[in-house]
C-alpha positions as semicolon CSV with decimal commas, in nm:
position;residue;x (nm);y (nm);z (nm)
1;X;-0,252;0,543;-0,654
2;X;-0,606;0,420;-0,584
3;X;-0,747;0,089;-0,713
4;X;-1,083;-0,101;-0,721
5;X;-1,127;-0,451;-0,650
6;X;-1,305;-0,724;-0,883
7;X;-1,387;-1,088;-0,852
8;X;-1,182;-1,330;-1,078
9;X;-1,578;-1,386;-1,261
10;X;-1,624;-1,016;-1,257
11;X;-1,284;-0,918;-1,401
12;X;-1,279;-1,186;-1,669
13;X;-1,641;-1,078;-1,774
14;X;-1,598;-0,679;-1,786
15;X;-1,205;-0,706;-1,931
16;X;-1,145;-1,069;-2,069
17;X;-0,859;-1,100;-2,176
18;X;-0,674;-0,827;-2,032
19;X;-0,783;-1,017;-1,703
20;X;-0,669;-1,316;-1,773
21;X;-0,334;-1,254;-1,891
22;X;-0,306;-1,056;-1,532
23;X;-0,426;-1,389;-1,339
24;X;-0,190;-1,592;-1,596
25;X;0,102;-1,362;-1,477
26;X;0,044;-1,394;-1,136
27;X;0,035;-1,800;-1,095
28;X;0,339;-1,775;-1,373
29;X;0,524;-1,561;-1,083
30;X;0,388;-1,852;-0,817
31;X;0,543;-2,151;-1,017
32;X;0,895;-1,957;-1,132
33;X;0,939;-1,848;-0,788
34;X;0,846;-2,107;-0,679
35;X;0,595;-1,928;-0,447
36;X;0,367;-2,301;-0,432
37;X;0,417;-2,630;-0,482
38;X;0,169;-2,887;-0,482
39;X;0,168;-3,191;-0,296
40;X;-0,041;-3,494;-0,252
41;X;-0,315;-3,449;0,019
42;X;-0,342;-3,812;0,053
43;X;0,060;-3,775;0,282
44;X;-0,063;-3,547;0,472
45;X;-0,155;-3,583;0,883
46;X;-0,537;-3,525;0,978
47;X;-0,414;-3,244;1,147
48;X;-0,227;-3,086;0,883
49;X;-0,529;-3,083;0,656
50;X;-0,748;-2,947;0,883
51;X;-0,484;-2,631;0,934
52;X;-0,494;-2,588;0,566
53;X;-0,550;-2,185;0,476
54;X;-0,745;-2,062;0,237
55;X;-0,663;-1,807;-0,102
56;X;-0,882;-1,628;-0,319
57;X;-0,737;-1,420;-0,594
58;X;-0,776;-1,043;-0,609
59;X;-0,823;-0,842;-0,937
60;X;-0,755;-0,504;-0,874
61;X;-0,794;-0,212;-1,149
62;X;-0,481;0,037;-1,061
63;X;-0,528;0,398;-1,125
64;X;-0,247;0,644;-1,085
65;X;-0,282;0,916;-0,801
66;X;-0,394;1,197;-1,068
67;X;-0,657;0,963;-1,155
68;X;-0,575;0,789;-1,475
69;X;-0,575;0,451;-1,562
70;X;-0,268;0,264;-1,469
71;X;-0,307;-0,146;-1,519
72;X;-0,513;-0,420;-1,449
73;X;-0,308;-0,634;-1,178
74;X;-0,392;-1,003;-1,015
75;X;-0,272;-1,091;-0,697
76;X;-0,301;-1,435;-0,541
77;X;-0,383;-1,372;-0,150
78;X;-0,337;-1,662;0,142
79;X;-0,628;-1,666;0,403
80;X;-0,395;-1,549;0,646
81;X;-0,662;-1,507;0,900
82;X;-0,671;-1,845;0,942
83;X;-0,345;-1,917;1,041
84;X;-0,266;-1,995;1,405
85;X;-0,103;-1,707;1,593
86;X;-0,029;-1,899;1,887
87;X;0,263;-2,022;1,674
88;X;0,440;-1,693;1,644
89;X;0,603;-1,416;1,833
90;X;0,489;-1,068;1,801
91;X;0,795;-0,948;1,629
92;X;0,724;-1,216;1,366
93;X;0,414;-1,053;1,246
94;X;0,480;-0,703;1,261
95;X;0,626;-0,500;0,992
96;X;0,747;-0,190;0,950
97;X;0,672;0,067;0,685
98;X;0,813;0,461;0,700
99;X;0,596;0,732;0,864
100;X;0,423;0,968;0,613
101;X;0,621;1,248;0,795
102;X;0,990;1,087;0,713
103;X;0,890;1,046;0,395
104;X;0,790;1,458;0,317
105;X;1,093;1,539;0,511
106;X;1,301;1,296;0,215
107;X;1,132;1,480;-0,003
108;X;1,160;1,787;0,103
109;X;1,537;1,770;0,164
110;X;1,583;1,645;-0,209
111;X;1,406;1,962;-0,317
112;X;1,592;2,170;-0,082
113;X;1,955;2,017;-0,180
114;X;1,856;1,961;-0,562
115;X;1,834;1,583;-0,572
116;X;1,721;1,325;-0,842
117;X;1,416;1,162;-0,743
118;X;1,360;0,841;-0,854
119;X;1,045;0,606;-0,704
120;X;0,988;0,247;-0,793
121;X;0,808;-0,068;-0,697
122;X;0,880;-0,376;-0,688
123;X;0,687;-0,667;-0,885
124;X;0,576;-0,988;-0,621
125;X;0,757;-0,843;-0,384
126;X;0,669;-1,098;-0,120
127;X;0,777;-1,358;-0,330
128;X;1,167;-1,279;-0,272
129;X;1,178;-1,370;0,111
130;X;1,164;-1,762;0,209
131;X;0,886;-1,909;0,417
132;X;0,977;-2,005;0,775
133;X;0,705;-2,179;0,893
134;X;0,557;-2,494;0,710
135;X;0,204;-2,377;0,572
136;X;-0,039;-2,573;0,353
137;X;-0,294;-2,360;0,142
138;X;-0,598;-2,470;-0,089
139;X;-0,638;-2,320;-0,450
140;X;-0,961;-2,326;-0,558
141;X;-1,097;-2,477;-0,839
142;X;-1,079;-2,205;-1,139
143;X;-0,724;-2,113;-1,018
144;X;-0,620;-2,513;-1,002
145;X;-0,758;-2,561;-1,317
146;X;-0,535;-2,301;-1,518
147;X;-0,205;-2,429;-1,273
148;X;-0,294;-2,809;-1,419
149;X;-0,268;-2,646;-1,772
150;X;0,085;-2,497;-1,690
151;X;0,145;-2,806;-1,471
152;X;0,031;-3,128;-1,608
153;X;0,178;-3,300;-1,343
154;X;-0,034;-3,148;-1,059
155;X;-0,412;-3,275;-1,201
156;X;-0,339;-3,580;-1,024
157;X;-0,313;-3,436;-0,692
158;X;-0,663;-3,253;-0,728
159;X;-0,937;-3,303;-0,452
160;X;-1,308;-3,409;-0,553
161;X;-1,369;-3,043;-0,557
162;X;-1,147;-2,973;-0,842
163;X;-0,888;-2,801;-0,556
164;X;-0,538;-2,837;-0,538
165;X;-0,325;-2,846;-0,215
166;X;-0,005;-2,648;-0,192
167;X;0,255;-2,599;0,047
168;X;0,427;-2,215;0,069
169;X;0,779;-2,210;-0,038
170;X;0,804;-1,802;-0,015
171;X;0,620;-1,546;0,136
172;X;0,275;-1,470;0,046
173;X;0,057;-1,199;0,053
174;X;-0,215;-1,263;0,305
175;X;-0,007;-1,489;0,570
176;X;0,043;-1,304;0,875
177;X;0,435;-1,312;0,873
178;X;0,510;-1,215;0,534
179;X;0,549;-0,852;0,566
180;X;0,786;-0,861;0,794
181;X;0,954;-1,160;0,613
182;X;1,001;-0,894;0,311
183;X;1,153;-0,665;0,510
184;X;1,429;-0,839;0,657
185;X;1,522;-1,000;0,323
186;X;1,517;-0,638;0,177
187;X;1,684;-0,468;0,519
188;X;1,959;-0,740;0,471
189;X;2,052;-0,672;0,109
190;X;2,028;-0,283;0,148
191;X;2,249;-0,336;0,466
192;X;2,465;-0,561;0,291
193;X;2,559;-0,269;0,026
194;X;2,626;-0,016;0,253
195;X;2,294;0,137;0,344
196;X;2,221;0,217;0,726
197;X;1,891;0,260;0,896
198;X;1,777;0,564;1,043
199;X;1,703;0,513;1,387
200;X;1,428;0,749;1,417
201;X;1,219;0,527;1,124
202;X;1,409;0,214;1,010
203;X;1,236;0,264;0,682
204;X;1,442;0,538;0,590
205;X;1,818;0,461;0,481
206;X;2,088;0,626;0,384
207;X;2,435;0,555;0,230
208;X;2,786;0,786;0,133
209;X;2,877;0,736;-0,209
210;X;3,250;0,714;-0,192
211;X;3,318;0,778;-0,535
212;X;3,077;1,056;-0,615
213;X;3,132;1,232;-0,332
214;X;2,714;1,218;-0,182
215;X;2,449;1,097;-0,021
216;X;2,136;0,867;-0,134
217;X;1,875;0,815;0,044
218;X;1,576;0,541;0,067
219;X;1,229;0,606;0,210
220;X;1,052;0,246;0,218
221;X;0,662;0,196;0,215
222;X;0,659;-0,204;0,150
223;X;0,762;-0,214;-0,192
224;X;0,745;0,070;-0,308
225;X;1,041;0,329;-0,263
226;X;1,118;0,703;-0,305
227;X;1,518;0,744;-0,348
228;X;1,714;1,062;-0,402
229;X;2,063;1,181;-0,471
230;X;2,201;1,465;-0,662
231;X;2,436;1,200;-0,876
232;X;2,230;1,001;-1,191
233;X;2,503;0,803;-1,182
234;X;2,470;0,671;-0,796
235;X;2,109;0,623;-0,873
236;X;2,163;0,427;-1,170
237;X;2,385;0,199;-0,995
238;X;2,196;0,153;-0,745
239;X;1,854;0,043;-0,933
240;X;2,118;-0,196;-1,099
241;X;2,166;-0,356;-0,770
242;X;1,816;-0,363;-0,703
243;X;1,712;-0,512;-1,012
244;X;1,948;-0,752;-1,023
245;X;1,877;-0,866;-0,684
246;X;1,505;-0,919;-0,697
247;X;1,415;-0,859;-1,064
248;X;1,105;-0,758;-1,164
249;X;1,064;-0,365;-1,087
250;X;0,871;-0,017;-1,208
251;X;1,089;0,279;-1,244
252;X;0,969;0,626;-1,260
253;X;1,178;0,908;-1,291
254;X;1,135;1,316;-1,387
255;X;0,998;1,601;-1,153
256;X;0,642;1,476;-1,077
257;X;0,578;1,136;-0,920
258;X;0,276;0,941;-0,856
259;X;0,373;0,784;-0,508
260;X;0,143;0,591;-0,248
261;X;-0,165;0,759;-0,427
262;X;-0,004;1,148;-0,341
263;X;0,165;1,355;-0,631
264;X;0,490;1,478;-0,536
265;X;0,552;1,791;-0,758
266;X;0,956;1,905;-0,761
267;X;0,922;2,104;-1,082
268;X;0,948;2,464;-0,915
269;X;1,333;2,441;-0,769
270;X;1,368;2,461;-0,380
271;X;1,012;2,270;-0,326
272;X;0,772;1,995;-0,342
273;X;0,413;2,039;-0,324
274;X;0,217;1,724;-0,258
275;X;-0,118;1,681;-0,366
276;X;-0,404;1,422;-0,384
277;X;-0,618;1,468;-0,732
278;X;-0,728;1,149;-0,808
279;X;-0,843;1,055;-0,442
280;X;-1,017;1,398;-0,328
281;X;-1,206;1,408;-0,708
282;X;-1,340;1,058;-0,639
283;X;-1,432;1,129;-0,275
284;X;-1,616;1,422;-0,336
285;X;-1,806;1,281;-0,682
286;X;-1,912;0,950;-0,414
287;X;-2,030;1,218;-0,203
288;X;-2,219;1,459;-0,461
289;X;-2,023;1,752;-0,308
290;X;-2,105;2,058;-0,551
291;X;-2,107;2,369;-0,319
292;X;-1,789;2,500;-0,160
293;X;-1,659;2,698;0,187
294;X;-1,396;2,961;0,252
295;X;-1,263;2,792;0,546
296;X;-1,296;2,431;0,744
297;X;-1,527;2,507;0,975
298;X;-1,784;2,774;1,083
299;X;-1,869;2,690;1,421
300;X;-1,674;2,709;1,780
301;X;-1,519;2,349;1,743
302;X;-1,575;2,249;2,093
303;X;-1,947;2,425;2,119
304;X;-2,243;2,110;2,109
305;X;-2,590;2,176;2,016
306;X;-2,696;1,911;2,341
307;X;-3,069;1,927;2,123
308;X;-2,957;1,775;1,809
309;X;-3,098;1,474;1,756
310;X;-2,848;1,171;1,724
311;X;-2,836;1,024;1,350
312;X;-3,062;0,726;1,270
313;X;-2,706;0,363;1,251
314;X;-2,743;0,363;0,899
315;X;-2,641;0,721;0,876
316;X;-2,393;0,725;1,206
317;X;-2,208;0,415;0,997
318;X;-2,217;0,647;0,698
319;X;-2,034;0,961;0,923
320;X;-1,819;0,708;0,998
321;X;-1,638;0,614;0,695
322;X;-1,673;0,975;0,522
323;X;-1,487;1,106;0,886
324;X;-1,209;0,868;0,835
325;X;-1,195;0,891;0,450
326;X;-1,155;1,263;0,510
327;X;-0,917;1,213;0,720
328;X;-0,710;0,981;0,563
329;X;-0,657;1,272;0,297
330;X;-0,599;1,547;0,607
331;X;-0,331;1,364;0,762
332;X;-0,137;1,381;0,456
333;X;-0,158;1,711;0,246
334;X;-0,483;1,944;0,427
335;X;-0,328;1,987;0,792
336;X;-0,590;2,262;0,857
337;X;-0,839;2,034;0,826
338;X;-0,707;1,849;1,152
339;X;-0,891;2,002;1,465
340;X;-1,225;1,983;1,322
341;X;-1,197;1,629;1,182
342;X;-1,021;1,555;1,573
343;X;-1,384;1,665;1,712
344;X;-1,577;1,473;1,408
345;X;-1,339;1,200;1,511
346;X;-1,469;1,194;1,907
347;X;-1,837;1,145;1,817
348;X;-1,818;0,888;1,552
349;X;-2,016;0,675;1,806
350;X;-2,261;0,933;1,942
351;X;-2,287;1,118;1,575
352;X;-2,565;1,368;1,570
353;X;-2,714;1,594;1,305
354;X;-2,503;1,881;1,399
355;X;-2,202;1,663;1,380
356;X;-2,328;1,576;0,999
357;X;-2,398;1,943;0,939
358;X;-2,015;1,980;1,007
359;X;-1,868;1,740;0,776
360;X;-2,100;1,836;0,491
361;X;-1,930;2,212;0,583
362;X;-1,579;2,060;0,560
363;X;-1,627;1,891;0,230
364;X;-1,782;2,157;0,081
365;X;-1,413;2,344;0,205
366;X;-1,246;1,995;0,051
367;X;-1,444;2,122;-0,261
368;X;-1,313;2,466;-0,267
369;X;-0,975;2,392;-0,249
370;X;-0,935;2,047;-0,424
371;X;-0,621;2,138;-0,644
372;X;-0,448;2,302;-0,310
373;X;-0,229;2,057;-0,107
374;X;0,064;2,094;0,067
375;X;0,401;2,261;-0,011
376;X;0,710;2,170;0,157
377;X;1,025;2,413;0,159
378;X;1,316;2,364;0,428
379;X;1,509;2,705;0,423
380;X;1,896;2,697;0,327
381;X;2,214;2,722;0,565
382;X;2,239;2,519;0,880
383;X;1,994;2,266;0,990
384;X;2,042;2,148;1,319
């Protein structure tokens, strides 16, 4: 899915009250968690004010991957870049999350061997796994103001600012250690019913069903999972487990899933194709691309024009981000568009108008071929 980002002013001024019920929901999630808890600057050390963090709350407008609108969500984000990193070890900061190629080969085994596919997120995810580390945070004063009307008992404790000070109980999107906080709490419960990590991408699990007789199989992108099995019935037991465990969670089931902004299409049998609607029609409408191309490129890929005159920053910035917006989409469903976005890549730095001339050529191909992705079918019989 794709998503655009609003102020907390912004959002409640273009969608009222829709926005406000999202930034309600969110600090009702901090306070049942409880994510924060508010303490009394006053007790605290010189030092431990001045290593207080700061949050701002995002608004984001959620749009599913074909490019319709999904929900308005609010999400309450710690300053994480001011947290001291002396204090922590590299593996407490660094997080795994499965390789887009495990996941395609998931899905393309499930088409191959017939499988249920199920994908889900889960809600606050970061909110299940326990802080660690003692970490004081400042609200600011719009956001402390609605937590004093759900917490009467807080207004005492605000700053001449109107800010409250709270101390992280859970994990919190934003601190550096979070992520991988998440994913040991959720390694630990998957591990603890039987699942076992790949060890080729510990993001990927897999589990026998004893009773049914089969296989199901997790691929894991943060919170939000693709799982398959042939058996409903393993599924359903298994979304049991995970809903009882951490609750709040979005289920999605049938042959066409909207999943980490691709669409993953299993309706004809034997296949997935894997497209990106909503993301390609919104790149090329930011990018006025009307015309169209056969093929990716027309020109010897490693042949320079050394006479082309370099682009002026603003427009070498601008190559830039369309290069690595393109490719974001090529890694994923347009392979053939990989050797001449590796050579676009290479001059990102040294861009000239040749170099432009190129890209315009390989969006214009984008263009052409916007409802084509990629199709995925593993042959029967033996594998390895």
């Amino acid at each position: 899915s794709k998503s655009l980002n609003l102020s907390v002013k912004a959002a409640l001024a273009e969608h009222e009250d829709a926005a406000l019920d999202a930034i309600v929901k969110e600090l009702r999630a901090m306070l049942d968690a409880p994510t924060i808890e508010a303490v009394d600057p006053e007790t605290l050390s010189w030092e431990q004010l001045k290593k207080r963090i700061p949050s701002k709350m995002f608004i984001k407008l959620k749009y599913l991957a074909n490019g319709d609108f999904d929900k308005i969500k609010a999400r309450l984000v710690a300053g994480g870049h001011r947290q001291d990193r002396t204090s922590y070890t590299e593996e407490q900061t660094s997080s795994p999350t499965a390789a887009s190629p495990t996941l395609f080969i998931v899905a393309g085994l499930a088409a191959r061997e017939g499988r249920k596919v199920r994908c889900c997120d889960i809600g606050t995810a970061y909110l299940k796994a326990m802080m660690i580390i003692l970490i004081h945070m400042l609200i600011d004063p719009t956001l402390s103001a609605l937590l004093c009307i759900m917490k009467p008992e807080w207004e005492k404790w605000l700053d001449d600012k109107g800010r409250l000070t709270v101390v992280l109980r859970r994990a919190l999107y934003g601190c550096i250690e979070s992520g991988k906080l998440w994913y040991d709490t959720l390694s630990a419960f998957l591990v603890s019913i039987g699942f076992i990590a790949n060890q080729r991408d510990i993001c990927t699990y897999n589990k026998w069903d004893d009773e049914e007789d089969v296989q199901i199989t997790i691929s894991i992108f943060v919170d939000d999972f693709m799982i398959t099995c042939v058996s409903d019935t393993v599924l359903d037991r298994f979304m049991s487990q995970l809903r009882e465990k951490f609750g709040d969670l979005t289920e999605r089931t049938g042959d066409i899933h909207s999943h980490l902004g691709m669409v993953f299409d299993f309706s004809v049998a034997g296949e997935v194709s894997i497209t990106m609607p909503g993301y390609i029609d919104s790149m090329l409408e930011k990018y006025g691309v009307t015309k169209v191309q056969k093929y990716p490129t027309n020109n010897d890929l490693f042949a320079r024009d050394e006479n082309s005159p370099p682009l002026a920053e603003a427009e070498r910035k601008e190559f830039h981000s369309r290069v690595y917006t393109v490719a974001y989409m090529a890694q994923r469903i347009k392979p053939e568009c990989l050797p001449i976005l590796s050579e676009l890549c290479s001059c990102v730095r040294t861009a000239t108008t040749e170099d432009w001339y190129k890209l315009e050529h390989l969006l214009q191909y984008v263009n052409g071929c916007r409802d084509i992705g990629m199709r995925i079918r593993i042959p029967k019989g033996q594998l390895f």
